[in-house]
Amino acid sequence: MGGSRAEALSHGECLDLLEGAGVGRVVYTKHAMPAIDLVGYTMRDGAVIIRSSGDSDLPAALRNAVVAFQADRFSSDLTAGWTVSVVGHATEISDRAELARLSGAALTPWATSPADRFHKITVKLASGTRIGDGR
């Protein structure tokens, strides 16, 4: 990466950077093995909100589970950017008013369906690294 200096990020800086990314990876357990899925997300009150397909294995795997989540952004020449990882407790969002608000949110660039589920990851730990002017 051409001599770019790496800078460790604080918990708050990590959450701030996650505010604008939009696509990340959720890491969970599937059949007693680690699994990673690319998901659309948004941030609300310091928590990661993801949308998952209702007909996939993801909703059941995330229900009341401890999961990891990662997002990053880098310049095309890889000389500047950031990566953030968080760990937290995932729960399915069931509040009707919240679901109505989230259903209208563009949480993913992919096709959506009425069967989609929304999950909240309450962040307990956050760590990250920035290189160059990766703001």
Tab-separated table of C-alpha atoms in Angstrom:
chain	number	residue	atom	x	y	z
A	1	MET	CA	0.000	0.000	0.000
A	2	GLY	CA	2.811	2.344	-0.853
A	3	GLY	CA	4.004	3.332	2.610
A	4	SER	CA	0.687	4.703	3.876
A	5	ARG	CA	0.697	4.882	7.643
A	6	ALA	CA	-2.019	2.939	9.485
A	7	GLU	CA	-3.940	4.722	12.249
A	8	ALA	CA	-6.023	2.872	14.847
A	9	LEU	CA	-9.538	4.282	15.211
A	10	SER	CA	-11.505	4.911	18.399
A	11	HIS	CA	-14.910	3.330	19.044
A	12	GLY	CA	-16.640	6.612	18.151
A	13	GLU	CA	-14.628	7.103	14.954
A	14	CYS	CA	-15.553	3.569	13.883
A	15	LEU	CA	-19.267	4.235	14.325
A	16	ASP	CA	-18.968	7.574	12.503
A	17	LEU	CA	-17.336	5.905	9.494
A	18	LEU	CA	-20.023	3.227	9.374
A	19	GLU	CA	-22.645	5.966	8.973
A	20	GLY	CA	-21.852	6.383	5.281
A	21	ALA	CA	-20.774	3.022	3.895
A	22	GLY	CA	-24.037	1.212	3.017
A	23	VAL	CA	-22.717	-2.277	2.212
A	24	GLY	CA	-20.828	-4.551	4.582
A	25	ARG	CA	-20.300	-8.142	5.646
A	26	VAL	CA	-22.037	-9.902	8.512
A	27	VAL	CA	-20.125	-12.793	10.085
A	28	TYR	CA	-22.191	-15.444	11.850
A	29	THR	CA	-22.337	-19.176	12.590
A	30	LYS	CA	-23.964	-21.525	10.085
A	31	HIS	CA	-24.015	-25.251	10.811
A	32	ALA	CA	-21.313	-24.728	13.493
A	33	MET	CA	-19.006	-23.080	10.943
A	34	PRO	CA	-18.170	-19.406	10.276
A	35	ALA	CA	-20.177	-17.815	7.464
A	36	ILE	CA	-20.027	-14.377	5.840
A	37	ASP	CA	-22.764	-12.634	3.841
A	38	LEU	CA	-22.673	-9.331	2.000
A	39	VAL	CA	-25.568	-7.146	3.212
A	40	GLY	CA	-26.954	-3.661	2.841
A	41	TYR	CA	-27.104	-1.711	6.091
A	42	THR	CA	-27.724	1.590	7.775
A	43	MET	CA	-26.864	2.953	11.209
A	44	ARG	CA	-29.497	3.972	13.785
A	45	ASP	CA	-28.621	5.167	17.289
A	46	GLY	CA	-25.189	3.523	17.185
A	47	ALA	CA	-26.550	0.145	16.037
A	48	VAL	CA	-26.075	-1.568	12.669
A	49	ILE	CA	-29.403	-2.287	10.923
A	50	ILE	CA	-29.267	-4.891	8.164
A	51	ARG	CA	-31.840	-6.242	5.738
A	52	SER	CA	-31.837	-9.924	4.876
A	53	SER	CA	-33.842	-12.030	2.495
A	54	GLY	CA	-36.705	-13.713	4.322
A	55	ASP	CA	-36.160	-16.925	2.375
A	56	SER	CA	-32.470	-17.290	3.265
A	57	ASP	CA	-30.812	-18.973	6.255
A	58	LEU	CA	-29.597	-15.615	7.570
A	59	PRO	CA	-32.651	-14.529	9.635
A	60	ALA	CA	-32.619	-17.716	11.734
A	61	ALA	CA	-28.831	-17.606	12.116
A	62	LEU	CA	-28.911	-14.006	13.386
A	63	ARG	CA	-31.759	-14.447	15.857
A	64	ASN	CA	-30.351	-13.557	19.304
A	65	ALA	CA	-26.789	-14.379	18.214
A	66	VAL	CA	-23.475	-12.681	18.793
A	67	VAL	CA	-22.162	-11.671	15.370
A	68	ALA	CA	-19.432	-9.609	13.769
A	69	PHE	CA	-19.926	-6.991	11.094
A	70	GLN	CA	-17.342	-5.321	8.856
A	71	ALA	CA	-17.407	-2.528	6.306
A	72	ASP	CA	-14.649	-0.650	4.523
A	73	ARG	CA	-13.896	1.895	1.842
A	74	PHE	CA	-10.610	2.280	-0.041
A	75	SER	CA	-9.368	4.431	-2.887
A	76	SER	CA	-8.902	2.651	-6.210
A	77	ASP	CA	-5.110	2.767	-5.785
A	78	LEU	CA	-5.386	1.436	-2.195
A	79	THR	CA	-3.382	4.349	-0.733
A	80	ALA	CA	-6.230	5.706	1.392
A	81	GLY	CA	-9.230	4.247	3.145
A	82	TRP	CA	-10.555	2.565	6.232
A	83	THR	CA	-11.859	-0.714	7.578
A	84	VAL	CA	-14.101	-1.126	10.618
A	85	SER	CA	-15.190	-4.284	12.444
A	86	VAL	CA	-17.800	-4.478	15.185
A	87	VAL	CA	-19.075	-7.261	17.411
A	88	GLY	CA	-22.509	-7.228	18.951
A	89	HIS	CA	-25.775	-8.939	19.726
A	90	ALA	CA	-28.193	-9.361	16.807
A	91	THR	CA	-31.949	-9.290	17.243
A	92	GLU	CA	-34.757	-9.266	14.708
A	93	ILE	CA	-36.724	-6.030	14.588
A	94	SER	CA	-40.412	-6.722	15.161
A	95	ASP	CA	-41.845	-3.293	16.055
A	96	ARG	CA	-44.390	-2.503	13.310
A	97	ALA	CA	-43.674	1.240	13.225
A	98	GLU	CA	-39.929	0.642	12.957
A	99	LEU	CA	-40.462	-1.978	10.239
A	100	ALA	CA	-42.577	0.478	8.246
A	101	ARG	CA	-39.786	3.086	8.431
A	102	LEU	CA	-37.113	0.564	7.487
A	103	SER	CA	-39.097	-0.933	4.593
A	104	GLY	CA	-38.884	2.424	2.844
A	105	ALA	CA	-35.143	2.759	3.484
A	106	ALA	CA	-32.746	1.859	0.697
A	107	LEU	CA	-30.686	-0.628	2.719
A	108	THR	CA	-29.556	-2.639	-0.250
A	109	PRO	CA	-28.905	-2.120	-3.954
A	110	TRP	CA	-30.331	-5.559	-4.663
A	111	ALA	CA	-33.922	-6.633	-5.208
A	112	THR	CA	-36.082	-6.669	-2.088
A	113	SER	CA	-39.256	-8.508	-1.158
A	114	PRO	CA	-42.029	-8.135	1.411
A	115	ALA	CA	-40.613	-11.247	3.135
A	116	ASP	CA	-37.323	-9.488	3.950
A	117	ARG	CA	-36.307	-9.287	7.605
A	118	PHE	CA	-34.548	-6.489	9.461
A	119	HIS	CA	-31.997	-7.100	12.186
A	120	LYS	CA	-30.355	-4.800	14.689
A	121	ILE	CA	-26.780	-5.421	15.783
A	122	THR	CA	-26.213	-3.669	19.106
A	123	VAL	CA	-22.526	-2.781	18.956
A	124	LYS	CA	-20.480	-3.863	21.979
A	125	LEU	CA	-16.966	-3.694	20.503
A	126	ALA	CA	-15.661	-1.644	17.588
A	127	SER	CA	-12.190	-1.463	16.082
A	128	GLY	CA	-10.807	-0.091	12.882
A	129	THR	CA	-7.875	1.204	10.910
A	130	ARG	CA	-7.477	4.160	8.588
A	131	ILE	CA	-4.662	4.621	6.063
A	132	GLY	CA	-3.799	7.810	4.238
A	133	ASP	CA	-6.554	10.397	4.219
A	134	GLY	CA	-9.300	7.745	4.372
A	135	ARG	CA	-12.148	9.918	5.596
